[in-house]
């Protein structure tokens, strides 16, 4: 049988253009459908689909449009468009329509709506869904004209109820020749069917497959919570395994082509709880590759603990930015009010082009992040960040039926980078970019973050749903998004910190983060050349079986020294020492043990992760245990007028780690270590470098005199 796509006309109602409508048109254009759009420029009066059924305006507009059509063999496909994507072309649709054997075919539902009392009047079907869905139907022009000819309702009356009453009337059903697509061969309504529909990847394209009936529907109608957003990320060919993302570079706005200045961005920084590595956050903010005279800063800090860090940043660098607004703990403003205020400042500033939300827990390692997000030219877009070693991220893949978190089928693949693209999602948090025009139009409500039950980010994105409730669109479901938000993992952007168990009772609390935030701890405290030690042969051998290699940054050395001096309880350098087993130290030093500052577990972790691998390379066949409990890990202080040197001795260890914590020539004069057996000395220890040597028998050694200043070293006796 021949099918004539030119006789098919797709008719839809769209009073305003939304992201969903543009997505629908893109899928229609892909398959060369002819689309007629009704209601453009009209005010929507068809109800809000929440308090009462509605949609009568669609029937009125359809009836008026059909009166202008006369070709009797024209086939009309009347569908919603804001939450619809087309998965295949006109030929397949027409073939399935003709195979249905009726003049008009409606989409089907498994749940009856809006009047459950009409359930028994619906005809039974051999298999599949019994109930009619008004969101999509297809038929010959004369039959559809006949079907809508009796419409005399108001715009806010129910289209669903009108068509249902025609369908359950045996005479009208027969005369118009109506059926429902019970097995979802043409139409797939997602409401009540979320678990029935999965993606089917074909070569170069993607379909939705109904696994209950083993069908491949052509029209996918997302009248279920956000499912169509998820499916729309793929169907018909937005992302495939062969091509990757095919739409990610559409509508880009390259900043390099701008003839004027870069867009003005307000950066909202929010500190709501004690957070590690705040100083590093501001260091990364300074490194963002974006003109600082096109950035305005809004900094909200409700933590007294972080006041010095914020103040230091603003004193040193605040003048670089176009404008700075800072709200501290003394200003008595809660977090919700601060977020509302920040958005409103951008909203009211006619020069503000974007608002960039940046919570303090965000570790933004990609210096081009802001440029990348702006160039995507999307209403709301977030860079994907994750928590290392976990599936936590700053976006949700789907919503549950009640509007809360649900994991989409592709969530893990996106988080782990097996699928890369720009993804339409229902919720983002922590770091995201919003177009200021959106704040002035759809999101003009000042109290966007106000809620008695939900956290600030959650209530903010509920407004993306509420916009539809208060500004409803034809055929939209209660959980349809008029404003699309996206997350991109086209690039690696960074990660998010864990703020759990962050203690603020130390001078440098970040030192204790080796367990909670190991990647950030390494970035802050491990020497930049540490990972190159083996590849680039950075390990030196200044004396036999003595190895010298970089391990700590200057910041690590400074923080350890400052922490010890802050603690201040240096030993007296006597032989009697109650801190060690047996209470007697044969070769005493002026020192503080790691366990005295509650740093024993963290130091043990450091030795396991950063020292043990070097040991096993340099001493083949020896596998250090770095026992969980050891007493001899300590920081030694040498001063000319206190203890300038250390007499020759063996260490009570299998091997010893000796890390220089400050710089010879700058912080002190003299110092070093001499191995007597080999008459070999290291007299210019490099700050942050570790000296590793055997502790017994062969490496009898002494500490050379410090002649000026103060010298600090961190010593560990390993596997004694």
XYZ file of C-alpha atoms in Angstrom:
720
model
C 0.000 0.000 0.000
C 1.279 3.466 -0.873
C 1.376 6.205 1.742
C 1.452 9.867 0.828
C 3.166 11.992 3.482
C 2.164 15.143 1.644
C -1.466 14.429 2.591
C -0.583 14.459 6.279
C -0.800 17.723 8.213
C 0.408 17.967 11.813
C -1.721 20.457 13.734
C -0.808 21.727 17.187
C -1.645 24.625 19.498
C 1.116 26.845 20.878
C 0.128 30.227 22.244
C 3.713 30.940 23.296
C 7.051 29.561 22.203
C 8.725 27.506 24.899
C 11.825 25.338 24.952
C 9.525 22.321 24.715
C 7.798 23.708 21.645
C 11.149 24.328 19.957
C 12.187 20.763 20.796
C 8.978 19.488 19.177
C 9.583 21.528 16.015
C 13.150 20.232 15.818
C 11.931 16.622 15.865
C 9.226 17.418 13.273
C 11.737 19.099 10.997
C 14.064 16.118 11.277
C 11.395 13.892 9.699
C 10.051 16.539 7.275
C 6.576 16.779 8.800
C 4.326 19.614 7.677
C 3.299 21.461 10.844
C 0.469 23.969 11.253
C 0.621 25.913 14.524
C -2.594 27.380 15.932
C -3.056 30.080 18.565
C 0.214 31.943 18.178
C -0.064 35.274 19.946
C -3.334 34.355 21.649
C -3.639 34.439 25.395
C -4.104 30.962 26.812
C -7.536 30.636 28.406
C -7.709 26.869 28.413
C -7.337 26.337 32.175
C -4.388 25.380 34.349
C -4.753 21.572 34.333
C -4.233 21.633 38.109
C -7.375 22.780 39.858
C -9.754 21.699 37.068
C -9.541 20.051 33.645
C -9.214 22.431 30.722
C -8.094 22.592 27.119
C -11.296 23.662 25.392
C -9.437 26.449 23.651
C -7.570 23.798 21.667
C -10.836 22.339 20.355
C -12.119 25.775 19.356
C -8.921 26.589 17.500
C -8.927 23.201 15.782
C -12.542 23.574 14.717
C -11.833 27.011 13.241
C -8.766 25.727 11.381
C -10.588 22.703 9.946
C -13.264 24.957 8.505
C -10.574 26.366 6.214
C -9.566 22.897 4.924
C -11.472 21.129 2.146
C -9.375 18.271 0.721
C -11.191 15.203 2.030
C -8.254 12.790 1.820
C -6.160 15.033 4.067
C -5.122 13.241 7.228
C -4.838 15.346 10.379
C -2.486 14.552 13.257
C -3.585 16.753 16.165
C -1.126 16.663 19.049
C 0.189 18.681 21.931
C 3.651 20.072 21.356
C 5.112 21.458 24.577
C 5.842 18.003 25.958
C 5.913 15.959 22.750
C 8.688 14.598 20.555
C 8.321 12.703 17.299
C 10.308 9.487 17.053
C 9.749 8.483 13.438
C 8.593 9.807 10.100
C 5.264 10.272 8.291
C 5.442 7.026 6.323
C 5.620 4.844 9.436
C 2.915 6.889 11.128
C 0.571 6.607 8.133
C 1.217 2.882 7.803
C 0.325 2.258 11.430
C -2.721 4.510 11.141
C -4.074 2.570 8.172
C -3.350 -0.732 9.914
C -5.576 0.412 12.778
C -8.545 0.093 10.399
C -10.439 3.165 11.663
C -10.999 6.709 10.435
C -9.917 8.319 13.721
C -7.354 6.921 16.193
C -6.858 8.435 19.645
C -3.922 7.933 21.958
C -4.685 5.661 24.894
C -4.294 5.924 28.648
C -4.086 3.310 31.363
C -5.687 5.733 33.825
C -9.055 7.404 33.381
C -9.334 11.167 33.597
C -11.079 13.518 34.392
C -14.243 11.599 35.396
C -13.590 8.178 36.883
C -17.352 7.525 37.005
C -17.247 6.999 33.236
C -14.894 4.030 33.539
C -17.509 1.324 32.979
C -18.770 3.028 29.829
C -15.461 2.691 28.008
C -15.443 -0.243 25.600
C -13.138 -3.084 26.525
C -10.139 -3.867 24.322
C -8.537 -7.217 23.641
C -5.179 -6.012 24.923
C -3.770 -2.739 26.165
C -5.134 0.539 27.459
C -8.902 1.161 27.442
C -9.096 4.868 28.049
C -8.919 7.714 25.562
C -6.232 10.382 25.747
C -7.028 13.746 24.190
C -3.394 14.817 23.884
C -3.059 13.154 20.489
C -5.319 11.803 17.773
C -5.170 11.202 14.052
C -7.809 10.884 11.376
C -9.306 11.889 8.067
C -10.372 15.495 7.709
C -14.142 14.813 7.279
C -14.278 12.527 10.306
C -12.425 14.949 12.559
C -14.611 17.809 11.326
C -17.641 15.715 12.256
C -16.111 14.970 15.660
C -15.568 18.621 16.612
C -18.657 20.030 14.900
C -20.736 19.888 18.090
C -18.213 21.805 20.185
C -19.903 24.790 21.838
C -17.914 24.809 25.071
C -15.877 27.538 26.685
C -12.113 27.783 26.305
C -11.625 26.571 29.860
C -13.872 23.515 29.456
C -12.329 20.056 29.224
C -11.280 18.786 25.820
C -10.587 15.407 27.415
C -14.156 15.116 28.696
C -15.625 16.272 25.379
C -13.785 13.629 23.343
C -14.363 10.959 26.002
C -18.137 11.450 25.833
C -18.031 11.059 22.069
C -15.959 7.901 22.385
C -18.162 6.216 25.002
C -21.290 6.961 22.941
C -21.667 3.802 20.793
C -23.525 5.592 17.986
C -21.045 8.440 17.668
C -18.089 6.130 18.042
C -19.405 4.039 15.168
C -20.485 6.897 12.904
C -17.179 8.748 13.220
C -15.327 5.403 13.272
C -13.141 6.020 16.338
C -10.741 3.690 18.128
C -7.935 4.035 20.638
C -4.335 3.073 20.023
C -4.491 0.571 22.885
C -1.017 -0.945 22.377
C 0.754 2.355 21.800
C 1.787 1.732 18.216
C 1.209 5.347 17.191
C 1.029 7.293 20.467
C 2.787 6.832 23.773
C 1.347 8.740 26.708
C 3.810 8.555 29.574
C 1.410 9.265 32.429
C 0.980 6.006 34.338
C 3.407 4.276 31.998
C 6.841 5.459 33.104
C 8.117 1.943 33.768
C 6.845 0.651 30.433
C 9.007 2.848 28.212
C 12.737 2.467 27.577
C 15.143 3.765 24.990
C 15.937 1.579 21.993
C 19.149 2.528 20.235
C 19.191 1.833 16.529
C 22.018 2.660 14.156
C 22.215 6.449 14.104
C 18.830 7.046 15.760
C 16.918 6.362 18.952
C 13.369 5.147 19.558
C 11.131 4.787 22.575
C 10.087 1.197 23.083
C 7.031 0.112 25.004
C 8.243 -3.075 26.646
C 4.748 -4.066 27.796
C 3.387 -4.326 24.264
C 6.698 -4.510 22.378
C 5.830 -1.534 20.201
C 7.734 1.471 18.873
C 5.392 4.460 19.165
C 5.870 7.419 16.839
C 4.467 10.231 18.999
C 5.888 10.467 22.513
C 3.746 12.585 24.837
C 5.373 13.416 28.149
C 2.300 13.761 30.323
C 4.285 12.078 33.079
C 6.922 13.603 35.379
C 9.808 14.864 33.220
C 10.107 11.592 31.324
C 9.877 13.325 27.970
C 12.777 15.591 28.952
C 14.846 12.470 29.483
C 13.659 10.816 26.250
C 14.071 14.104 24.385
C 17.774 14.022 25.185
C 17.982 11.132 22.706
C 14.948 10.991 20.399
C 15.106 11.046 17.454
C 18.872 11.468 17.112
C 19.965 14.063 19.679
C 22.427 11.575 21.132
C 23.421 8.195 19.753
C 26.254 5.815 20.468
C 27.566 6.330 16.944
C 27.484 10.116 16.814
C 27.457 11.219 20.442
C 25.616 14.507 20.912
C 24.353 15.935 17.618
C 22.654 19.060 19.029
C 25.201 20.220 21.601
C 26.694 22.800 19.278
C 23.442 24.240 17.958
C 22.700 27.879 18.749
C 26.122 28.422 20.292
C 27.166 32.001 21.021
C 30.972 32.103 20.693
C 32.388 34.897 22.806
C 35.221 35.372 20.329
C 32.750 36.712 17.755
C 31.407 39.449 20.036
C 32.064 42.946 18.759
C 31.102 44.508 22.072
C 32.255 43.766 25.607
C 31.780 40.367 27.201
C 28.388 39.905 28.899
C 28.162 41.275 32.428
C 27.884 38.470 34.955
C 26.910 38.691 38.599
C 28.624 35.894 40.534
C 26.678 34.878 43.630
C 28.915 33.190 46.228
C 27.176 31.649 49.218
C 28.873 30.411 52.409
C 26.302 28.783 54.666
C 28.338 26.330 56.715
C 31.927 25.659 57.775
C 33.631 24.500 54.601
C 37.155 23.261 53.878
C 39.524 24.939 51.432
C 37.748 28.318 51.308
C 41.030 30.097 50.579
C 41.550 27.754 47.630
C 38.031 28.559 46.390
C 38.940 32.231 46.139
C 42.259 31.415 44.489
C 40.350 29.527 41.785
C 37.839 32.352 41.440
C 40.741 34.680 40.624
C 41.933 32.276 37.940
C 38.623 32.232 36.029
C 39.431 33.251 32.455
C 36.888 36.024 32.211
C 37.458 39.795 32.311
C 37.114 40.837 35.939
C 35.742 44.221 34.933
C 32.745 42.300 33.516
C 32.117 40.473 36.799
C 30.158 41.674 39.795
C 30.535 39.765 43.049
C 27.797 39.090 45.562
C 29.316 37.313 48.575
C 27.132 36.025 51.393
C 28.905 34.566 54.417
C 27.032 33.516 57.532
C 30.040 31.722 59.081
C 32.208 33.691 61.505
C 34.860 31.035 60.946
C 35.368 32.222 57.348
C 35.270 35.989 57.898
C 39.053 36.416 57.729
C 39.277 34.505 54.451
C 36.556 36.602 52.822
C 38.008 39.843 54.179
C 41.515 38.981 52.964
C 40.253 38.162 49.477
C 38.275 41.390 49.196
C 41.114 43.533 50.563
C 43.633 42.033 48.169
C 41.515 41.544 45.050
C 38.076 43.151 45.408
C 39.178 46.222 43.432
C 39.687 44.065 40.335
C 35.951 43.466 39.902
C 33.357 45.881 38.535
C 31.389 45.805 41.763
C 31.331 43.893 45.047
C 28.483 43.376 47.507
C 29.438 41.530 50.696
C 27.060 40.386 53.420
C 28.578 38.961 56.579
C 27.345 37.218 59.699
C 26.996 40.577 61.455
C 24.366 41.680 58.889
C 21.739 39.314 60.326
C 20.461 38.042 56.967
C 19.390 34.432 56.493
C 20.528 32.314 53.557
C 17.166 32.337 51.752
C 16.933 36.127 51.880
C 20.491 36.445 50.594
C 19.728 34.313 47.542
C 16.551 36.256 46.802
C 18.464 39.523 47.135
C 21.295 38.395 44.862
C 18.945 37.401 42.045
C 16.966 40.610 42.448
C 20.091 42.742 42.184
C 20.843 41.137 38.831
C 17.177 41.351 37.808
C 17.029 45.107 38.476
C 20.372 45.929 36.909
C 19.587 46.445 33.227
C 23.246 45.788 32.400
C 23.318 42.389 34.124
C 23.286 39.654 31.478
C 23.761 36.530 33.596
C 23.636 35.346 37.172
C 26.255 32.722 38.033
C 25.486 30.826 41.236
C 28.613 29.451 42.888
C 28.241 27.801 46.277
C 31.388 27.687 48.380
C 31.565 23.863 48.288
C 32.165 23.927 44.530
C 35.699 23.102 43.383
C 35.801 24.769 39.968
C 39.013 23.530 38.374
C 38.204 24.430 34.775
C 39.245 28.058 34.331
C 37.093 28.364 31.187
C 33.879 27.278 32.924
C 32.092 30.618 32.749
C 32.957 31.137 29.090
C 31.811 27.613 28.219
C 28.460 28.049 29.954
C 27.747 31.435 28.367
C 28.571 30.112 24.912
C 25.983 27.344 25.304
C 23.350 30.113 25.043
C 20.821 28.259 27.205
C 18.313 29.657 29.725
C 19.765 27.697 32.647
C 22.875 25.549 32.388
C 25.094 23.894 34.974
C 28.552 22.399 34.640
C 28.412 18.831 35.894
C 30.418 18.343 39.066
C 30.598 15.205 41.166
C 31.893 14.005 44.477
C 34.984 11.828 43.840
C 34.356 8.125 44.265
C 30.610 8.564 44.602
C 27.612 8.874 42.288
C 26.597 12.164 43.867
C 26.377 15.073 41.420
C 24.805 18.504 41.154
C 21.866 17.392 38.974
C 18.928 15.002 39.035
C 18.251 12.779 36.060
C 14.501 12.567 36.649
C 11.665 13.411 38.995
C 9.392 10.996 40.801
C 5.622 11.244 40.375
C 5.436 13.529 43.421
C 8.134 15.840 42.119
C 11.201 14.655 44.026
C 14.402 12.816 43.130
C 14.373 9.814 40.828
C 17.358 8.262 39.071
C 17.129 8.189 35.300
C 18.363 5.221 33.288
C 21.312 7.219 31.974
C 22.294 8.970 35.211
C 25.257 6.745 36.071
C 26.587 6.815 32.505
C 26.447 10.622 32.459
C 28.071 10.993 35.882
C 30.833 8.561 34.972
C 31.398 10.159 31.566
C 30.330 7.233 29.406
C 27.754 9.514 27.794
C 28.859 13.048 27.075
C 26.630 15.913 26.016
C 24.306 18.703 27.121
C 21.390 17.174 28.992
C 17.926 18.532 29.688
C 17.344 17.725 33.379
C 14.719 18.647 36.011
C 17.028 19.945 38.727
C 20.517 21.392 39.164
C 22.229 22.798 42.225
C 25.392 24.374 43.633
C 26.726 25.906 40.429
C 24.657 27.114 37.478
C 24.261 30.021 35.059
C 20.915 31.788 34.496
C 20.100 34.317 31.816
C 19.098 37.594 33.457
C 16.260 38.043 30.945
C 14.681 34.962 32.498
C 14.738 36.640 35.903
C 13.013 39.689 34.439
C 10.286 37.686 32.701
C 9.303 34.170 33.731
C 11.119 34.313 37.085
C 10.204 37.816 38.186
C 8.894 36.746 41.616
C 11.224 38.143 44.294
C 10.697 35.245 46.735
C 12.090 32.542 44.466
C 13.879 30.746 47.304
C 11.182 31.036 49.962
C 9.690 27.810 51.374
C 8.696 26.369 54.712
C 9.339 22.780 53.648
C 11.984 22.620 50.891
C 15.621 23.654 50.787
C 16.525 26.795 48.863
C 17.745 25.160 45.649
C 14.781 22.803 45.504
C 12.162 25.517 45.921
C 13.939 27.650 43.334
C 13.530 25.008 40.654
C 9.975 24.238 41.745
C 9.279 27.729 40.366
C 10.179 26.351 36.949
C 7.152 24.092 37.408
C 5.050 26.808 39.025
C 5.577 29.013 36.013
C 3.415 26.569 34.095
C 0.828 26.438 36.870
C 0.394 30.206 36.814
C 1.038 30.571 33.078
C -0.366 27.299 31.742
C 0.205 26.096 28.233
C -1.910 23.917 25.974
C -1.735 20.262 26.884
C 0.935 20.629 29.518
C 0.910 18.282 32.481
C 1.321 19.504 36.077
C 4.989 18.522 36.018
C 5.923 20.028 32.668
C 8.765 22.529 32.504
C 8.248 25.670 30.431
C 11.818 26.672 31.188
C 14.341 23.994 30.389
C 17.464 23.607 32.460
C 20.537 21.743 31.345
C 23.688 20.165 32.677
C 26.766 19.739 30.496
C 29.528 17.182 30.852
C 31.194 18.065 27.542
C 34.145 19.212 29.628
C 35.610 18.291 32.991
C 34.723 21.118 35.347
C 35.568 20.049 38.869
C 33.988 18.470 41.891
C 32.117 19.254 45.061
C 33.521 19.123 48.557
C 32.248 17.025 51.394
C 31.493 19.268 54.358
C 30.736 16.369 56.659
C 32.883 16.072 59.773
C 34.639 19.371 59.101
C 36.076 20.495 62.421
C 36.966 24.124 63.099
C 38.976 23.740 66.310
C 42.433 23.852 64.699
C 44.452 26.684 63.271
C 44.574 25.098 59.789
C 41.577 22.788 59.691
C 42.129 21.834 56.056
C 45.113 19.711 57.111
C 42.638 17.253 58.619
C 40.738 16.742 55.311
C 42.837 13.893 53.936
C 39.990 11.424 54.578
C 36.919 13.495 53.677
C 38.326 15.328 50.645
C 41.486 13.494 49.576
C 41.672 15.015 46.081
C 41.488 18.553 47.452
C 43.932 17.698 50.219
C 46.371 16.478 47.595
C 45.914 19.577 45.447
C 46.601 21.787 48.437
C 49.357 19.930 50.210
C 51.168 17.486 47.905
C 54.002 18.861 45.769
C 53.038 19.500 42.154
C 55.902 17.280 40.961
C 55.073 14.328 43.208
C 53.177 12.457 40.467
C 56.189 12.847 38.149
C 58.644 11.257 40.578
C 58.909 7.909 38.796
C 58.229 8.976 35.234
C 60.679 11.855 35.206
C 63.161 10.298 37.650
C 62.884 13.091 40.170
C 64.209 10.922 42.987
C 67.782 11.825 43.827
C 70.312 9.656 45.669
C 72.612 12.051 47.533
C 74.094 9.221 49.637
C 74.016 5.415 49.338
C 70.490 4.066 49.906
C 69.311 7.570 50.771
C 66.514 8.906 48.576
C 65.407 12.500 48.204
C 62.134 13.470 46.516
C 59.460 16.223 46.548
C 56.354 15.513 48.632
C 54.894 18.657 50.283
C 53.893 22.052 48.931
C 55.122 25.213 50.618
C 51.593 25.658 52.001
C 51.707 22.212 53.618
C 55.035 22.970 55.251
C 53.847 26.348 56.496
C 50.608 24.982 57.871
C 52.307 22.142 59.744
C 54.843 24.501 61.306
C 52.173 27.050 62.222
C 49.963 24.329 63.660
C 52.778 23.091 65.876
C 53.746 26.567 67.058
C 50.066 27.309 67.702
C 49.902 24.173 69.864
C 53.124 25.322 71.478
C 53.847 22.444 73.855
C 57.366 21.639 72.694
C 59.202 18.956 74.622
C 62.152 19.902 76.803
C 64.619 17.699 74.933
C 65.191 15.483 77.982
C 65.832 11.757 78.034
C 62.764 11.165 80.166
C 59.749 11.283 77.880
C 56.356 10.012 79.055
C 54.997 10.279 75.504
C 56.814 7.173 74.308
C 56.706 3.538 75.321
C 59.128 2.901 78.189
C 59.310 6.602 79.012
C 62.955 7.024 77.973
C 64.323 8.668 74.818
C 67.956 7.820 74.076
C 68.443 10.668 71.578
C 65.951 13.362 72.567
C 64.917 16.339 70.432
C 62.826 19.444 70.942
C 59.646 18.203 69.295
C 55.864 17.792 69.240
C 54.404 14.390 68.394
C 51.645 14.112 65.819
C 49.362 12.436 68.312
C 49.619 15.454 70.589
C 47.748 17.550 67.999
C 45.393 14.671 67.101
C 47.039 14.250 63.718
C 48.221 10.662 64.062
C 45.515 9.061 61.872
C 45.910 11.675 59.175
C 49.705 11.321 59.166
C 49.377 7.565 58.979
C 47.130 7.999 55.922
C 49.691 10.330 54.354
C 52.474 7.767 54.858
C 50.374 4.978 53.357
C 49.276 6.962 50.307
C 52.379 8.980 49.472
C 55.416 7.438 51.143
C 54.769 3.682 51.015
C 54.589 3.617 47.156
C 58.027 5.267 46.957
C 59.445 2.899 49.550
C 58.312 -0.144 47.599
C 59.927 1.202 44.425
C 63.229 2.179 45.994
C 63.603 -0.762 48.357
C 62.480 -3.670 46.127
C 60.943 -6.590 47.954
C 60.130 -4.548 51.055
C 56.464 -3.776 51.593
C 55.930 -1.289 54.338
C 53.057 -1.884 56.687
C 52.984 1.614 58.222
C 51.310 0.226 61.283
C 48.094 1.837 62.394
C 49.548 2.842 65.760
C 53.006 4.344 65.978
C 54.486 6.729 68.493
C 57.369 8.228 66.631
C 55.993 10.712 64.147
C 56.870 14.209 65.203
C 58.005 17.682 64.208
C 61.484 18.717 65.428
C 62.585 22.291 66.049
C 66.252 23.279 65.872
C 67.411 26.673 67.190
C 70.964 27.842 67.975
C 69.998 28.842 71.507
C 67.753 25.816 72.148
C 68.881 22.636 70.390
C 71.014 23.414 67.351
C 72.014 19.855 66.387
C 71.653 16.142 67.147
C 74.476 13.787 68.072
C 75.229 10.683 65.962
C 72.606 7.936 66.373
C 70.578 5.159 64.792
C 66.826 5.577 64.418
C 64.444 3.069 65.989
C 62.928 2.322 62.592
C 63.166 0.147 59.543
C 63.342 3.333 57.555
C 62.967 6.998 58.389
C 61.226 9.862 56.618
C 62.647 13.317 57.230
C 60.749 16.207 55.550
C 62.184 19.743 55.511
C 59.446 22.165 56.552
C 61.215 25.440 55.874
C 63.918 26.874 53.647
C 67.644 26.972 54.350
C 69.158 30.371 53.646
C 65.806 32.073 54.081
C 64.450 30.780 57.380
C 67.661 29.471 58.924
C 71.370 28.945 58.361
C 73.293 25.684 58.655
C 71.502 22.441 59.398
C 71.382 19.261 57.364
C 72.123 15.584 57.895
C 75.422 13.664 57.770
C 75.702 9.877 57.347
C 78.910 8.935 59.109
C 79.515 5.527 57.517
C 79.660 7.139 54.074
C 80.942 10.554 55.190
C 78.097 11.954 53.100
C 76.115 15.092 54.001
C 72.944 16.777 52.764
C 73.512 20.363 53.799
C 70.900 22.228 51.767
C 67.590 20.467 52.412
C 64.850 21.663 50.058
C 61.597 22.773 51.601
C 58.885 20.137 51.110
C 61.336 17.430 50.041
C 61.524 14.130 51.910
C 64.764 12.364 52.819
C 64.197 8.621 53.116
C 66.890 6.344 54.572
C 67.263 3.073 56.540
C 67.015 3.516 60.270
C 69.346 0.866 61.682
C 72.824 -0.635 61.173
C 74.100 1.105 58.063
C 72.859 4.666 58.352
C 74.382 6.022 61.509
C 73.742 9.781 61.190
C 73.744 13.136 62.919
C 71.876 16.429 62.664
C 74.241 19.228 61.617
C 74.170 22.464 63.623
C 71.625 25.169 62.866
C 73.599 28.376 63.199
C 70.861 30.996 62.788
C 67.085 31.187 62.594
C 64.795 28.226 63.268
C 64.770 24.942 61.367
C 61.754 22.577 61.338
C 61.597 18.993 60.087
C 58.856 16.351 60.170
C 60.233 12.949 61.157
C 58.564 9.528 60.914
C 60.004 6.241 62.132
C 58.248 3.669 59.971
C 57.738 -0.016 60.766
C 59.964 0.035 63.868
